[in-house]
Amino acid sequence: MSSNAIEMNFADWFELTNLYADYARAVDSGDWDLWPEFFTEDCLYRLVPRENHERGFPLATLSFDSKGMLKDRVYGIRETLFHDPYYQRHVTGAPVVRKVEAVAGNVRWHCEANYAVFRTKLSEVSTVFNVGRYLDVVERTPAGLKFAERICVYDSEMIPNSIIYPI
Amino acid sequence: MTTPSTVFPTGVSWETAGTSRIPFKVYTDEEVHKQELERFFYKGHWSYVGLEAEIPEPGDFKRTVVGERSVIMVRDAEGGISVVENVCAHRGMRFCRERHGNRKEFVCPYHQWNYTLKGDLQGVPFRRGVKQDGKVNGGMPADFKVEDHGLTQLKVATRGGVVFASFDHEVEPLEDYIGPTILQYFDRLFNGRKLRILGYNRQRIPGNWKLMQENIKDPYHPGLLHTWFVTFGLWRADNKSELKMDAHGRHAAMISTRGQGGKAAQVTQVPSFKESMQLNDPRFLDIVPEPWWNGPTAVMTTLFPSVILQQQVNSVSTRHIQPDGHGSFDFVWTHFAFEDDDDEMLQRRLRQANLFGPAGFVSADDGEVIEFSQEGFEQKPFHRALAELGGRAVDLHTDHMVTETLIRGMYGYWRRVMEEGGGPRGSTPQAGGAEVSQ
């Protein structure tokens, strides 16, 4: 490990990795109401093509900057967006913690993790759907660890038709 | 319909002289597709290639396509824009692999043939052979002329910061191609202000490319498929609407102005409307009218065959249709803003972009239905689709949305070009295909 490695105790590390595993479980469960609860009220959630991210273009495929917007997305998924039903399966790598800071007494971890999402449509084989990395800011709140930011920067050059469910 | 003699007929057969019944074969036949590429993308037509703002500096380039042919849009040292085909004159290699960048010249890595940014061949390694032991070995023949071996150069036209290209140097001027009716909507959006690129979205839609043109010529579906529009009151049955097309029926504009008055229940006849439904975060619909709209809150313009120009309230973009065989196309969205936007307007455009694109609240489902239409066509290629809402003729102008006239108009043009053997020139709405009424 490099000399400026982040020091973390085991309990924090356990809690953090548990958050990542739990997020993957939640967004693959089909119970979309679970998803916004992983975020703070004034969170930032973005799904961004790597091209835009690296070239400094501000456009995202989805860009939500409040928990309310995430709830609106859940409503859209469930009630208004017509789409082929599918299962999705997230495989998330172990997070690497880049920076630790304390904001108003709360600890914030800046983390990064690779992810791959597989899609399985009914009567079809499973395919690679979206791959990239999460750029996260995780905050300790009275309700436990929450994402203050989750920016999904995806390598996938082409979205296979559409993305409906949360990455 | 009685049982057909064959499930897989050869050739395209139209049920009527008009275009209100569209044979599935126009979407499923690879030969038809190749003929479309020849006649619509490679001859007699302009194709969208990009925005000038994507290549602001000399040497800036963007790789894109015209039809299924890879091309490079580049700004040369003098500030002009060239479009050249991305195929080396030597061994045919698609040499440009980056999608954007800055170059002083184009070099094919295979044998280092190098070209100016305008596509002229400037140098060929070992052209005059290699001297060894007092003699010259090899080299190109004495009559080899670099002038004869440039990259294919396309004809280029720009208007309002939008760049079009054509392999056909005899193509009519861009303004005539777009025609006066649609040109006014083109100029409304691209009125000379400098554009700022906000970024891209790319999706691959497994359906025939024409289905995307049809989707944006179809005012029947938005209030029915896009329940999000309806639920939150953006689409209402009292929207004031107009449909227009060019004299050939190939380009179109769907123009609508959001209804404001009246009680919602009286103005929408769509069951999915929920008057009490509120967004948790209403900023998705923080719409601020802009002076250049001159009224309409949404104008969706289809320029046949390659591009859709979007103004949906404050969200503006181009959507490039890039065919890949008869059953698939790539759909590339370029969102932009205007130079004089303040930060608030910029953020508003970005936030409203959530409605559009491959995950958008009201666009994701367009890709989905196109895929499923294609599936239906493939399994039942002897059948045909219906486009009879609002009658069977082509009305060049209507003042409501309850019609599929724009789709009939496009296929009127399609039939004239595809059936008359010749090129697209001289095609008029009267020359066969659908009946036209004004």
XYZ file of C-alpha atoms in Angstrom:
605
model
C 0.000 0.000 0.000
C 1.161 3.540 -0.624
C 2.394 5.632 2.273
C -0.611 7.947 2.227
C -2.981 5.018 2.728
C -6.199 5.768 4.539
C -6.421 4.508 8.089
C -9.708 2.921 8.985
C -10.772 0.670 11.786
C -12.314 -2.665 11.066
C -15.782 -1.707 12.258
C -15.904 1.225 9.804
C -14.589 -0.924 6.982
C -17.138 -3.597 7.725
C -19.935 -1.064 7.751
C -18.768 0.518 4.501
C -18.464 -2.748 2.577
C -21.807 -3.763 3.958
C -23.328 -0.581 2.505
C -21.998 -1.488 -0.938
C -23.275 -5.035 -0.744
C -26.631 -3.892 0.562
C -27.037 -1.327 -2.224
C -26.425 -4.023 -4.850
C -28.925 -6.293 -3.144
C -31.519 -3.520 -2.990
C -31.327 -2.351 -6.620
C -31.469 -5.959 -7.825
C -34.425 -6.873 -5.626
C -37.164 -5.229 -7.664
C -38.329 -3.311 -4.587
C -37.540 0.136 -5.966
C -38.603 1.970 -2.823
C -35.466 0.702 -1.125
C -33.238 2.692 -3.493
C -33.791 6.337 -2.391
C -33.253 5.328 1.241
C -29.560 4.785 0.583
C -29.148 8.530 -0.003
C -29.073 11.743 2.014
C -31.826 14.323 1.462
C -29.692 16.619 -0.681
C -27.811 13.851 -2.412
C -26.349 13.782 -5.888
C -26.961 10.732 -8.077
C -25.621 10.746 -11.615
C -25.361 8.170 -14.380
C -22.725 9.525 -16.746
C -21.122 8.216 -19.930
C -17.376 8.019 -19.425
C -16.965 10.202 -22.517
C -18.858 13.117 -20.934
C -17.093 12.622 -17.609
C -13.606 12.676 -19.082
C -14.229 15.486 -21.564
C -15.780 17.710 -18.926
C -19.250 17.752 -20.502
C -21.912 18.355 -17.852
C -24.620 16.184 -19.453
C -25.588 12.983 -17.671
C -27.875 10.189 -18.813
C -29.640 10.731 -15.502
C -28.840 13.485 -13.034
C -30.726 13.812 -9.775
C -29.772 16.231 -7.032
C -32.274 15.450 -4.304
C -33.770 12.387 -2.689
C -37.113 13.674 -3.961
C -35.905 13.224 -7.522
C -34.958 9.628 -6.748
C -38.462 9.046 -5.443
C -39.859 10.607 -8.618
C -37.726 8.200 -10.607
C -39.136 5.285 -8.629
C -42.625 6.505 -9.479
C -41.622 6.693 -13.136
C -40.201 3.178 -13.121
C -43.263 1.739 -11.497
C -46.089 3.759 -13.006
C -45.208 5.587 -16.197
C -42.216 4.136 -18.031
C -43.321 1.438 -20.429
C -40.500 -1.086 -20.833
C -39.644 -4.719 -21.308
C -39.454 -6.299 -17.879
C -35.991 -7.464 -16.901
C -33.919 -8.648 -13.979
C -30.680 -6.904 -13.223
C -27.722 -8.166 -11.216
C -25.002 -5.914 -9.868
C -21.525 -7.215 -9.145
C -19.638 -4.561 -7.221
C -15.940 -4.644 -6.419
C -14.533 -3.796 -3.018
C -14.471 -0.022 -2.492
C -11.193 1.812 -2.291
C -11.293 4.744 0.126
C -9.540 7.747 -1.378
C -10.112 10.385 1.245
C -11.596 10.787 4.690
C -12.941 14.101 5.890
C -15.053 15.351 8.777
C -17.894 17.744 7.948
C -19.736 19.220 10.957
C -18.522 16.350 13.048
C -19.712 13.751 10.549
C -17.209 11.557 8.814
C -17.325 11.475 5.002
C -15.498 8.865 2.977
C -14.666 9.447 -0.658
C -14.713 6.015 -2.255
C -14.548 4.351 -5.602
C -15.632 0.893 -6.733
C -15.954 -0.973 -10.024
C -19.305 -2.399 -10.977
C -20.848 -4.579 -13.641
C -24.563 -4.930 -14.197
C -26.004 -7.892 -16.044
C -29.448 -7.806 -17.591
C -31.706 -10.782 -18.051
C -34.860 -10.344 -20.069
C -37.605 -12.915 -19.821
C -36.952 -15.912 -22.090
C -33.515 -14.500 -22.966
C -29.919 -15.199 -22.020
C -28.151 -12.914 -19.554
C -26.033 -10.145 -21.088
C -23.603 -7.513 -19.884
C -25.751 -4.408 -19.530
C -23.659 -1.604 -18.051
C -20.131 -1.523 -16.648
C -18.269 1.268 -14.940
C -17.255 2.605 -11.598
C -18.950 4.362 -8.739
C -17.446 7.608 -7.503
C -19.005 8.026 -4.088
C -19.151 10.219 -1.048
C -20.442 8.251 1.914
C -21.604 10.116 4.987
C -22.301 8.899 8.484
C -25.767 10.041 9.543
C -27.912 9.212 12.576
C -29.685 6.693 10.314
C -26.423 5.002 9.388
C -24.171 5.346 6.362
C -25.750 7.112 3.360
C -24.568 8.174 -0.049
C -24.207 11.938 -0.247
C -22.979 11.367 -3.797
C -23.057 8.406 -6.110
C -21.751 9.108 -9.592
C -21.898 6.090 -11.884
C -19.391 6.628 -14.679
C -20.020 3.930 -17.257
C -17.631 2.598 -19.886
C -20.407 1.012 -21.939
C -20.311 2.908 -25.210
C -23.808 1.944 -26.188
C -26.800 1.597 -23.944
C -28.635 -1.510 -25.148
C -31.809 0.387 -26.007
C -32.720 1.790 -22.611
C -31.915 1.943 -18.919
C -34.955 1.903 -16.682
C -33.885 0.618 -13.259
C -31.283 2.231 -10.979
C -27.624 1.406 -11.582
C -56.638 -11.152 -43.583
C -56.657 -14.590 -45.173
C -53.726 -16.905 -44.754
C -51.007 -15.724 -47.100
C -49.486 -18.089 -49.610
C -46.115 -17.413 -48.080
C -44.814 -16.038 -44.837
C -41.629 -14.756 -46.478
C -42.636 -12.988 -49.694
C -40.007 -11.593 -52.017
C -40.192 -7.909 -52.815
C -42.228 -5.186 -51.185
C -45.876 -5.194 -52.040
C -48.165 -2.320 -51.042
C -51.832 -3.052 -50.485
C -52.987 0.254 -51.944
C -51.715 3.048 -54.169
C -51.335 5.219 -51.083
C -49.197 4.802 -48.002
C -51.652 4.229 -45.193
C -50.777 0.522 -45.131
C -47.059 0.027 -44.797
C -45.678 -3.416 -45.635
C -43.523 -4.924 -42.873
C -41.037 -5.805 -45.615
C -39.847 -2.195 -45.763
C -38.400 -2.816 -42.294
C -37.129 -6.369 -42.654
C -35.484 -6.707 -46.049
C -31.714 -6.325 -46.266
C -31.846 -5.562 -50.013
C -34.374 -2.811 -49.422
C -32.096 -1.491 -46.718
C -29.100 -1.332 -49.038
C -31.175 0.435 -51.664
C -32.270 2.949 -49.028
C -28.650 3.595 -48.124
C -27.859 4.195 -51.802
C -30.808 6.431 -52.505
C -31.373 8.293 -49.251
C -27.984 8.424 -47.552
C -25.437 8.308 -50.375
C -27.198 10.204 -53.166
C -29.378 13.270 -53.506
C -29.710 13.921 -49.763
C -27.929 15.794 -47.004
C -27.004 13.954 -43.823
C -26.387 15.508 -40.436
C -22.793 15.089 -39.251
C -22.535 17.385 -36.250
C -22.375 20.845 -34.779
C -19.669 23.384 -35.496
C -19.247 23.840 -31.749
C -17.904 20.287 -31.548
C -14.838 21.295 -33.565
C -14.116 24.922 -32.613
C -10.348 25.006 -33.263
C -8.310 24.368 -36.419
C -7.412 20.680 -36.530
C -10.331 19.630 -34.310
C -12.105 16.592 -35.683
C -15.020 14.354 -34.874
C -15.527 10.883 -36.305
C -19.126 10.137 -37.211
C -21.093 8.473 -40.006
C -23.136 9.219 -43.093
C -25.482 6.275 -43.375
C -23.220 3.336 -42.591
C -20.028 4.950 -43.892
C -17.497 6.259 -41.388
C -16.552 9.891 -42.019
C -14.497 12.553 -40.271
C -15.741 16.102 -39.774
C -12.740 18.388 -39.380
C -11.940 22.078 -39.140
C -8.999 22.965 -41.345
C -6.254 25.522 -40.754
C -8.273 28.234 -42.517
C -11.287 27.600 -40.288
C -13.390 25.864 -42.924
C -15.091 22.533 -42.341
C -14.344 19.449 -44.390
C -15.890 16.014 -44.231
C -13.814 13.117 -45.575
C -14.445 9.398 -45.680
C -12.540 7.387 -43.110
C -11.093 4.889 -45.594
C -7.426 5.061 -46.589
C -6.869 5.304 -50.349
C -4.168 2.636 -50.144
C -5.473 -0.484 -48.404
C -8.917 0.725 -47.472
C -8.270 0.877 -43.763
C -10.625 2.820 -41.513
C -7.599 4.589 -40.137
C -9.178 7.080 -37.730
C -9.928 5.249 -34.508
C -10.342 8.110 -32.018
C -13.784 9.639 -31.954
C -12.516 13.166 -31.532
C -9.235 14.992 -31.239
C -6.936 17.469 -32.920
C -4.615 16.731 -35.832
C -2.394 18.650 -38.218
C -2.856 15.921 -40.808
C -4.391 12.479 -41.113
C -1.988 9.556 -41.179
C -2.942 5.957 -41.831
C -0.775 3.924 -39.434
C -0.584 0.901 -41.720
C 1.841 2.389 -44.306
C 1.987 6.001 -43.173
C 0.063 7.437 -46.087
C -0.696 10.954 -44.987
C -3.406 13.381 -45.978
C -4.179 17.027 -45.423
C -7.184 17.804 -43.240
C -9.133 18.347 -46.474
C -8.315 14.792 -47.511
C -5.639 15.417 -50.171
C -2.888 12.821 -50.244
C 0.423 14.519 -49.500
C 2.928 11.774 -49.014
C 3.548 8.097 -49.667
C 6.562 6.427 -47.993
C 9.099 4.892 -50.427
C 7.239 6.483 -53.318
C 10.506 6.849 -55.244
C 11.923 3.586 -53.956
C 14.881 2.903 -51.710
C 18.486 3.364 -52.810
C 20.707 0.438 -52.024
C 24.106 -0.435 -53.473
C 23.789 2.241 -56.152
C 20.397 1.183 -57.454
C 16.829 2.160 -56.640
C 14.649 -0.636 -55.403
C 10.918 -0.522 -55.831
C 8.805 2.559 -55.415
C 5.512 3.517 -56.955
C 5.141 3.514 -60.743
C 6.402 6.680 -62.458
C 2.868 7.693 -63.428
C 1.557 7.475 -59.853
C -0.079 10.791 -58.968
C -0.892 11.720 -55.387
C -3.724 13.896 -56.745
C -5.554 10.763 -57.838
C -5.526 9.142 -54.416
C -7.032 11.419 -51.838
C -9.652 10.500 -49.311
C -13.208 10.727 -50.592
C -14.293 14.298 -49.927
C -17.919 15.012 -49.189
C -19.843 18.118 -50.073
C -20.409 20.173 -46.918
C -23.040 22.725 -45.951
C -23.449 24.538 -42.648
C -26.330 26.602 -41.368
C -26.781 28.109 -37.924
C -23.860 26.066 -36.597
C -25.177 22.722 -37.874
C -23.055 20.724 -40.309
C -24.434 18.541 -43.082
C -22.551 16.460 -45.628
C -23.313 14.537 -48.793
C -21.375 12.057 -50.918
C -23.341 13.504 -53.850
C -21.704 16.692 -55.080
C -24.733 17.344 -57.313
C -27.089 17.486 -54.322
C -29.378 20.518 -54.243
C -28.463 23.414 -51.924
C -29.191 22.654 -48.248
C -31.812 25.409 -48.004
C -33.722 24.005 -50.996
C -33.333 20.519 -49.562
C -34.912 21.508 -46.248
C -37.514 23.674 -47.985
C -39.067 26.954 -46.808
C -41.690 25.457 -44.476
C -39.296 23.440 -42.340
C -36.435 25.922 -42.715
C -38.275 28.422 -40.538
C -38.301 25.914 -37.674
C -34.668 25.043 -38.303
C -33.765 28.730 -38.144
C -35.895 29.258 -35.052
C -33.680 26.820 -33.115
C -30.378 27.605 -34.832
C -30.703 31.350 -35.241
C -26.990 32.130 -35.294
C -26.299 32.079 -31.567
C -23.158 30.173 -30.683
C -23.851 26.749 -29.259
C -22.264 25.153 -26.244
C -21.998 21.355 -26.248
C -23.414 19.820 -23.060
C -22.571 16.222 -23.898
C -23.703 12.989 -25.503
C -25.937 10.002 -24.941
C -25.609 6.911 -27.112
C -28.039 4.049 -27.413
C -28.365 1.092 -29.764
C -31.957 0.416 -30.706
C -32.685 -2.953 -32.330
C -35.178 -1.664 -34.869
C -35.242 -0.299 -38.408
C -33.969 3.288 -38.630
C -37.162 4.581 -40.254
C -39.080 3.745 -37.093
C -37.315 6.595 -35.313
C -38.305 9.029 -38.051
C -41.848 7.708 -37.737
C -41.813 8.026 -33.963
C -41.175 11.757 -34.269
C -43.755 12.079 -37.056
C -46.363 10.390 -34.878
C -48.333 12.713 -32.604
C -50.751 9.876 -31.811
C -48.512 8.181 -29.243
C -47.138 10.856 -26.849
C -50.325 11.268 -24.847
C -50.845 7.516 -24.711
C -47.406 5.905 -24.395
C -45.675 8.674 -22.456
C -47.827 8.589 -19.373
C -45.225 10.654 -17.518
C -45.972 13.584 -19.841
C -49.641 13.169 -19.143
C -49.440 12.440 -15.424
C -47.643 15.680 -14.756
C -49.679 17.799 -17.150
C -47.025 18.435 -19.799
C -49.177 16.791 -22.454
C -52.791 17.874 -22.542
C -55.538 17.359 -25.054
C -56.006 21.129 -25.271
C -52.423 21.672 -26.445
C -52.560 23.842 -29.537
C -50.887 21.855 -32.272
C -49.784 22.016 -35.853
C -48.174 19.484 -38.145
C -46.214 20.643 -41.143
C -44.087 19.000 -43.785
C -41.976 20.040 -46.730
C -43.350 19.850 -50.262
C -41.922 16.323 -50.692
C -43.371 14.994 -47.447
C -39.950 13.875 -46.227
C -39.199 16.439 -43.495
C -41.705 17.465 -40.855
C -42.322 19.569 -37.801
C -44.643 18.771 -34.917
C -45.381 22.063 -33.247
C -47.254 22.291 -29.990
C -48.079 24.933 -27.447
C -48.922 23.748 -23.993
C -52.512 24.428 -22.947
C -52.799 26.579 -19.846
C -56.460 27.204 -19.045
C -59.373 25.023 -18.149
C -59.798 22.252 -15.677
C -57.513 19.371 -16.303
C -60.231 16.711 -16.347
C -61.954 18.536 -19.189
C -58.887 18.898 -21.316
C -57.354 15.484 -21.100
C -59.186 12.372 -22.217
C -56.386 10.102 -21.196
C -57.025 7.800 -18.259
C -53.470 8.041 -16.942
C -53.845 11.734 -16.099
C -53.816 12.248 -12.358
C -54.660 15.769 -11.367
C -53.505 15.355 -7.808
C -50.159 13.817 -8.717
C -47.255 16.022 -7.756
C -43.570 15.572 -8.273
C -41.492 15.245 -5.123
C -39.060 17.587 -6.792
C -40.867 19.957 -9.177
C -37.589 21.230 -10.633
C -37.904 18.576 -13.370
C -40.602 20.832 -14.793
C -39.177 24.228 -13.940
C -40.045 25.574 -17.378
C -39.084 29.125 -18.263
C -40.352 30.383 -21.643
C -37.645 31.797 -23.894
C -38.128 34.707 -26.322
C -36.934 32.716 -29.341
C -39.750 30.187 -28.925
C -42.203 32.743 -30.341
C -44.993 30.728 -28.786
C -44.580 26.979 -29.277
C -43.374 25.131 -26.171
C -42.224 22.145 -28.219
C -41.133 21.752 -31.818
C -39.887 18.364 -32.952
C -38.353 18.547 -36.412
C -37.482 15.491 -38.488
C -34.988 16.021 -41.282
C -35.061 12.995 -43.536
C -33.197 10.702 -43.348
C -30.657 11.323 -40.634
C -31.593 13.648 -37.808
C -34.188 14.891 -35.360
C -33.986 18.386 -33.935
C -35.483 18.632 -30.486
C -36.931 21.568 -28.619
C -38.982 20.265 -25.736
C -39.530 23.223 -23.432
C -36.011 24.211 -22.302
C -34.278 21.041 -23.471
C -32.633 21.261 -26.887
C -30.694 18.552 -28.706
C -29.932 16.868 -31.986
C -30.611 13.144 -32.317
C -28.525 11.470 -35.010
C -29.930 8.308 -36.605
C -27.080 5.970 -37.607
C -28.367 2.824 -39.353
C -26.627 -0.512 -38.897
C -28.330 -3.050 -41.111
C -32.091 -3.233 -41.573
C -32.793 -4.182 -37.981
C -30.734 -1.831 -35.839
C -29.546 1.727 -35.520
C -27.454 3.763 -33.149
C -29.119 6.855 -31.787
C -26.730 9.590 -30.718
C -28.019 12.541 -28.710
C -26.063 15.776 -28.592
C -27.471 18.148 -26.014
C -26.478 21.773 -26.256
C -27.046 25.173 -24.726
C -26.657 28.675 -26.070
C -23.687 30.901 -25.486
C -25.809 33.585 -23.801
C -27.479 31.218 -21.310
C -26.932 32.185 -17.692
C -26.013 29.455 -15.251
C -29.600 29.031 -14.133
C -30.753 28.324 -17.692
C -27.834 25.964 -18.225
C -28.790 23.988 -15.093
C -32.427 24.004 -16.204
C -31.526 22.521 -19.594
C -29.412 19.854 -17.893
C -32.158 19.000 -15.408
C -34.818 18.754 -18.110
C -32.456 16.432 -20.018
C -33.606 13.801 -17.496
C -36.822 13.590 -19.489
C -34.970 12.577 -22.666
C -32.312 10.154 -23.851
C -31.951 6.408 -23.323
C -33.086 6.542 -19.695
C -35.368 9.571 -19.969
C -38.787 9.707 -18.350
C -40.425 10.118 -21.765
C -37.873 8.798 -24.277
C -36.756 5.452 -22.910
C -40.099 3.969 -23.882
C -39.758 5.147 -27.507
C -36.749 2.861 -27.958
C -38.632 0.032 -26.300
C -41.686 0.200 -28.581
C -39.464 0.445 -31.669
C -37.716 -2.778 -30.637
C -41.011 -4.575 -30.164
C -42.428 -3.333 -33.481
C -39.357 -4.717 -35.218
C -39.923 -8.065 -33.474
C -43.458 -8.139 -34.826
C -42.305 -7.265 -38.352
C -39.660 -9.989 -38.351
C -42.062 -12.764 -37.405
C -44.804 -11.684 -39.811
C -43.086 -10.152 -42.840
C -46.091 -10.674 -45.161
C -48.211 -8.294 -43.075
C -48.442 -4.485 -42.974
C -48.779 -1.670 -40.467
C -51.675 0.793 -40.434
C -51.323 4.553 -40.543
C -54.931 5.589 -41.138
C -55.554 7.964 -38.259
C -56.849 11.180 -39.822
C -57.609 9.484 -43.147
C -55.564 7.887 -45.885
C -54.308 10.912 -47.788
C -51.391 13.197 -47.055
C -52.291 16.592 -45.620
C -49.311 18.921 -45.877
C -50.627 20.944 -42.963
C -52.955 20.060 -40.118
C -53.905 22.064 -37.049
C -54.343 19.103 -34.715
C -52.500 16.011 -33.519
C -55.086 13.341 -34.300
C -53.526 12.169 -37.528
C -50.726 10.044 -38.937
C -50.387 12.229 -42.018
C -46.658 12.825 -41.496
C -45.943 9.094 -41.662
C -48.042 8.768 -44.816
C -46.202 11.753 -46.250
C -42.793 10.219 -45.568
C -43.775 6.951 -47.235
C -45.213 8.855 -50.182
C -41.725 10.235 -50.696
C -40.166 6.845 -49.968
C -42.293 5.158 -52.624
C -41.532 7.815 -55.235
C -37.790 7.436 -54.694
C -37.690 3.670 -54.240
C -40.154 2.683 -56.961
C -39.352 5.066 -59.765
C -35.915 3.690 -60.354
C -34.302 7.083 -60.624
C -32.805 9.235 -57.960
C -34.639 11.442 -55.532
C -34.470 14.519 -57.764
C -37.679 15.688 -59.301
C -39.744 13.900 -56.711
C -42.923 15.835 -56.084
C -45.872 14.868 -53.967
C -47.995 14.632 -57.112
C -45.722 12.127 -58.800
C -47.319 8.938 -57.581
C -47.401 7.378 -54.149
C -49.875 8.916 -51.778
C -52.593 11.305 -52.743
C -51.982 14.794 -51.527
C -54.466 17.353 -50.365
C -53.652 20.806 -49.072
